[in-house]
Structures are given as structure tokens and as C-alpha cells.
CSV table of C-alpha atoms in Angstrom, one decimal:
chain,number,residue,atom,x,y,z
A,18,MET,CA,-7.4,-5.2,26.2
A,19,LYS,CA,-7.6,-1.4,25.6
A,20,LEU,CA,-6.0,-0.1,22.4
A,21,SER,CA,-4.3,3.3,22.2
A,22,THR,CA,-5.1,5.7,19.4
A,23,GLN,CA,-4.8,9.5,18.9
A,24,THR,CA,-6.9,12.6,18.7
A,25,LEU,CA,-6.1,15.2,16.0
A,26,GLN,CA,-6.5,18.9,16.5
A,27,ASN,CA,-5.9,21.9,14.1
A,28,PHE,CA,-5.8,20.3,10.7
A,29,ARG,CA,-7.3,20.9,7.3
A,30,VAL,CA,-9.8,18.8,5.3
A,31,GLN,CA,-9.0,18.7,1.6
A,32,LYS,CA,-10.3,16.9,-1.5
A,33,TYR,CA,-8.4,13.6,-1.9
A,34,ASP,CA,-7.5,14.0,-5.6
A,35,THR,CA,-4.1,12.4,-5.8
A,36,LYS,CA,-3.2,10.0,-8.6
A,37,PHE,CA,-3.0,6.9,-6.3
A,38,LYS,CA,-5.2,6.6,-3.2
A,39,TRP,CA,-5.1,4.5,0.0
A,40,THR,CA,-8.8,4.9,0.4
A,41,ASP,CA,-11.8,5.7,-1.8
A,42,HIS,CA,-12.9,8.4,0.7
A,43,PRO,CA,-13.3,11.8,-1.2
A,44,TYR,CA,-11.5,13.8,1.5
A,45,LYS,CA,-8.1,13.7,3.4
A,46,LEU,CA,-6.8,15.2,6.6
A,47,MET,CA,-3.9,17.6,6.1
A,48,PHE,CA,-1.4,18.4,8.8
A,49,ILE,CA,-0.5,22.1,9.1
A,50,SER,CA,1.6,24.1,11.6
A,51,GLY,CA,-0.2,23.9,14.9
A,52,THR,CA,-1.6,20.4,14.3
A,53,LYS,CA,-1.6,18.4,17.5
A,54,VAL,CA,-1.8,14.6,17.9
A,55,SER,CA,-2.5,13.3,21.4
A,56,PRO,CA,-2.9,9.6,22.6
A,57,ILE,CA,-6.3,8.5,24.1
A,58,GLU,CA,-7.8,5.3,25.3
A,59,THR,CA,-10.2,3.7,22.9
A,60,ILE,CA,-12.9,1.1,22.8
A,61,PRO,CA,-11.7,-2.5,23.8
A,62,ASP,CA,-10.9,-4.7,20.8
A,63,MET,CA,-11.3,-1.9,18.3
A,64,PRO,CA,-9.0,-2.6,15.3
A,65,LEU,CA,-6.2,-0.1,14.8
A,66,CYS,CA,-6.4,-0.3,11.0
A,67,GLY,CA,-8.7,-1.8,8.4
A,68,PHE,CA,-7.4,-3.8,5.5
A,69,LYS,CA,-9.4,-4.1,2.3
A,70,PHE,CA,-8.0,-7.3,0.8
A,71,LYS,CA,-8.6,-7.9,-2.9
A,72,LYS,CA,-8.5,-11.4,-4.3
A,73,ILE,CA,-5.9,-12.0,-7.0
A,74,THR,CA,-8.7,-13.5,-9.1
A,75,GLU,CA,-10.6,-10.2,-8.9
A,76,ILE,CA,-7.5,-8.3,-10.1
A,77,LYS,CA,-6.9,-10.7,-12.9
A,78,SER,CA,-10.6,-10.3,-14.1
A,79,GLY,CA,-10.3,-6.5,-14.0
A,80,ASN,CA,-12.5,-6.0,-11.0
A,81,PHE,CA,-10.5,-3.1,-9.4
A,82,ARG,CA,-9.9,0.6,-9.6
A,83,GLU,CA,-6.6,1.7,-11.1
A,84,ASP,CA,-6.3,4.7,-8.8
A,85,LEU,CA,-7.0,2.8,-5.6
A,86,LEU,CA,-4.2,0.9,-3.7
A,87,VAL,CA,-5.3,-2.5,-2.3
A,88,ASP,CA,-3.9,-5.1,-0.1
A,89,VAL,CA,-3.2,-8.6,-1.6
A,90,ILE,CA,-2.2,-11.7,0.3
A,91,GLY,CA,0.3,-13.8,-1.4
A,92,VAL,CA,4.0,-14.7,-1.7
A,93,VAL,CA,6.6,-13.7,-4.1
A,94,HIS,CA,6.6,-16.5,-6.6
A,95,GLU,CA,9.1,-15.6,-9.4
A,96,LEU,CA,11.6,-12.9,-9.7
A,97,GLY,CA,12.5,-11.2,-12.9
A,98,SER,CA,15.7,-9.3,-13.7
A,99,PRO,CA,16.1,-5.6,-12.9
A,100,HIS,CA,16.7,-3.5,-16.0
A,101,THR,CA,16.8,0.2,-17.0
A,102,THR,CA,14.2,1.4,-19.5
A,103,MET,CA,15.1,3.6,-22.5
A,104,GLY,CA,14.0,6.6,-20.4
A,105,GLY,CA,16.5,5.7,-17.7
A,106,LYS,CA,14.0,4.4,-15.2
A,107,LEU,CA,14.8,1.3,-13.1
A,108,LYS,CA,12.2,-1.5,-13.5
A,109,PHE,CA,11.9,-4.8,-11.6
A,110,ALA,CA,9.2,-7.3,-12.4
A,111,PHE,CA,8.0,-10.3,-10.3
A,112,THR,CA,5.0,-12.4,-9.7
A,113,ILE,CA,2.9,-13.0,-6.6
A,114,LYS,CA,1.0,-16.3,-5.9
A,115,ASP,CA,-1.8,-16.9,-3.5
A,116,LEU,CA,-2.7,-20.2,-1.7
A,117,SER,CA,-5.0,-21.3,-4.6
A,118,ALA,CA,-2.0,-20.9,-7.1
A,119,ASN,CA,-3.5,-17.8,-8.7
A,120,VAL,CA,-0.6,-15.7,-10.0
A,121,ILE,CA,-0.4,-11.9,-10.7
A,122,ASP,CA,2.3,-9.9,-12.4
A,123,CYS,CA,3.8,-7.0,-10.5
A,124,CYS,CA,6.3,-4.3,-11.3
A,125,LEU,CA,8.3,-1.9,-9.1
A,126,TRP,CA,9.8,1.3,-10.5
A,127,ASP,CA,12.7,3.5,-9.6
A,128,SER,CA,13.4,3.9,-5.8
A,129,LEU,CA,10.9,1.1,-4.9
A,130,ALA,CA,12.6,-1.2,-7.3
A,131,ALA,CA,16.0,-0.2,-5.9
A,132,HIS,CA,14.9,-0.8,-2.3
A,133,PHE,CA,13.4,-4.2,-3.2
A,134,ILE,CA,16.6,-5.3,-5.0
A,135,ASP,CA,18.8,-4.2,-2.0
A,136,TYR,CA,16.5,-6.2,0.2
A,137,LEU,CA,16.9,-9.3,-2.0
A,138,LYS,CA,20.7,-9.0,-1.9
A,139,ILE,CA,20.8,-9.3,1.9
A,140,ARG,CA,18.4,-12.3,2.1
A,141,THR,CA,20.1,-15.6,2.8
A,142,ASP,CA,17.0,-17.8,2.5
A,143,SER,CA,15.3,-18.8,-0.8
């Protein structure tokens, strides 16, 4: 099976110095006016994206970078109650559990918390 991907033309390369990163690569590609993306055929069985999963036990032991976003496999285990902080920010805490029963505390803030709460309101299953 051939996978489709894209070529990228007319872009800038900049230092990747944002507060939270999706990759630990030092540079990012920046779209500008005139940037062009075109589909191309790629190598068979080439993955479209690469996940960098982090075990919950590694996070609990402090083996992670605070500025690098990681993928974690687990299920929502317990839900907290949404509340507003003294500074007026919406906060929603919950826990995620993996198949080995390792649990990690998570927290969403502001618009992400609001979106998650709205999603929970429309769920009919437990």
C-alpha cells in the first residue's frame, strides 16, 4: 500500500524555542505567504507519523522533560470537579491509568478544560 504525503516549498526554518514542544528537534518549519504544499507518492509502508510514547512509570519517576509534550497510553481513571482558581482560570483535574494500574495525575486549564467538560456532558456511557 502506498501512502500519500506532501512536499513543502517556500518556507522558513526557525529555531524551535517555544515554551512547550512537540519534538526535541532544535528547528521548526514556518509557513509564509507563498508556501506551497503538494501531495506526492511515498515509500510503501512508511508511517505517516511517529509517536514517542512515554511510560507512566517514567513520568512518575521524573524521567521526562517539562518542555516536551509526550504521548501516553492509558484511560481516564477518575474525574475531579472543575473549579475556578483565585486568578479566574478554569481548572479540571483527572487521573489516567495504564494497563499495569499505574496512575498519573493530570490537569487541564482554561479552554482545554472547558472543551473536556463539554465533551463529558454529551457522553452517555460511563
